[in-house]
Short mmCIF file of C-alpha atoms in Angstrom, two decimals:
data_model
loop_
_atom_site.label_atom_id
_atom_site.label_comp_id
_atom_site.label_asym_id
_atom_site.label_seq_id
_atom_site.Cartn_x
_atom_site.Cartn_y
_atom_site.Cartn_z
CA UNK A 1 25.45 -71.69 -42.35
CA UNK A 2 24.52 -74.58 -44.85
CA UNK A 3 26.67 -75.62 -48.28
CA UNK A 4 26.75 -78.76 -50.20
CA UNK A 5 29.82 -80.60 -51.02
CA UNK A 6 30.22 -83.02 -53.60
CA UNK A 7 32.76 -85.88 -54.01
CA UNK A 8 34.42 -88.32 -56.67
CA UNK A 9 30.85 -90.21 -56.70
CA UNK A 10 28.82 -86.77 -57.01
CA UNK A 11 26.66 -87.71 -53.79
CA UNK A 12 26.31 -84.26 -52.15
CA UNK A 13 27.19 -83.93 -48.29
CA UNK A 14 25.01 -81.24 -46.73
CA UNK A 15 27.00 -79.62 -43.94
CA UNK A 16 25.24 -77.24 -41.56
CA UNK A 17 27.16 -75.00 -39.03
CA UNK A 18 25.65 -72.97 -36.11
CA UNK A 19 27.72 -70.57 -34.61
CA UNK A 20 25.15 -69.14 -31.82
CA UNK A 21 24.56 -70.61 -28.35
CA UNK A 22 20.56 -71.51 -29.65
CA UNK A 23 19.43 -74.72 -30.60
CA UNK A 24 16.91 -74.71 -33.52
CA UNK A 25 14.33 -77.34 -34.06
CA UNK A 26 12.43 -78.16 -37.19
CA UNK A 27 14.87 -76.05 -39.22
CA UNK A 28 14.30 -76.65 -42.66
CA UNK A 29 16.96 -76.79 -45.44
CA UNK A 30 16.77 -77.09 -49.13
CA UNK A 31 18.37 -80.46 -50.82
CA UNK A 32 18.85 -81.64 -54.25
CA UNK A 33 17.54 -84.85 -54.16
CA UNK A 34 14.64 -87.16 -52.86
CA UNK A 35 14.90 -89.87 -50.65
CA UNK A 36 16.07 -90.72 -47.00
CA UNK A 37 18.95 -88.81 -45.34
CA UNK A 38 21.13 -89.42 -42.40
CA UNK A 39 23.24 -87.33 -40.13
CA UNK A 40 26.73 -88.65 -40.22
CA UNK A 41 28.74 -86.38 -37.81
CA UNK A 42 27.57 -83.97 -35.50
CA UNK A 43 30.25 -82.00 -33.14
CA UNK A 44 27.47 -81.61 -30.31
CA UNK A 45 27.54 -85.28 -29.83
CA UNK A 46 28.15 -86.15 -26.41
CA UNK A 47 31.40 -87.93 -26.81
CA UNK A 48 32.65 -84.69 -28.38
CA UNK A 49 31.51 -83.03 -24.77
CA UNK A 50 28.53 -81.60 -26.90
CA UNK A 51 24.95 -81.22 -25.44
CA UNK A 52 23.57 -84.30 -27.30
CA UNK A 53 21.09 -82.51 -29.72
CA UNK A 54 21.46 -84.96 -32.34
CA UNK A 55 19.31 -86.05 -35.41
CA UNK A 56 18.94 -89.86 -35.17
CA UNK A 57 17.27 -92.41 -37.86
CA UNK A 58 15.93 -91.47 -40.74
CA UNK A 59 15.40 -88.20 -42.41
CA UNK A 60 12.92 -88.47 -45.12
CA UNK A 61 12.86 -85.62 -47.89
CA UNK A 62 9.69 -83.90 -48.56
CA UNK A 63 8.90 -82.24 -52.15
CA UNK A 64 8.92 -78.89 -50.49
CA UNK A 65 11.31 -76.66 -52.58
CA UNK A 66 13.84 -74.31 -50.42
CA UNK A 67 16.70 -72.66 -50.86
CA UNK A 68 16.42 -73.16 -54.57
CA UNK A 69 16.46 -76.68 -54.16
CA UNK A 70 13.39 -79.11 -55.31
CA UNK A 71 13.45 -81.13 -52.02
CA UNK A 72 13.71 -80.36 -48.30
CA UNK A 73 14.34 -81.86 -44.95
CA UNK A 74 13.56 -80.66 -41.59
CA UNK A 75 16.20 -80.89 -38.81
CA UNK A 76 17.54 -79.96 -35.38
CA UNK A 77 20.60 -77.57 -35.41
CA UNK A 78 22.41 -77.87 -32.05
CA UNK A 79 24.04 -74.83 -30.47
CA UNK A 80 27.49 -73.80 -31.29
CA UNK A 81 28.05 -76.74 -33.43
CA UNK A 82 28.64 -78.32 -37.26
CA UNK A 83 26.60 -81.40 -38.68
CA UNK A 84 27.15 -83.42 -41.83
CA UNK A 85 23.78 -85.31 -43.49
CA UNK A 86 24.52 -87.31 -46.37
CA UNK A 87 21.94 -89.20 -48.71
CA UNK A 88 21.12 -92.85 -47.66
CA UNK A 89 21.96 -95.88 -50.14
CA UNK A 90 18.97 -96.83 -52.02
#
């Protein structure tokens, strides 16, 4: 399940949830804006008792249209988890 939320500043947060016990690597999701993205929260982090499948570092948007969005990113989706991504400040 992937959805986008916007706050007061209109910067989108991308929320990705996986309700299966399967890890999905190189999973592509559509995003509205180009640039770099970062994972800001991941329920699979070991600090929360998870397995530690994280998306560290910069995740660069590619000009590949996906899910009716002009750009996309490729991420790892941990099992039984929820992850939140945001666009990096430019």
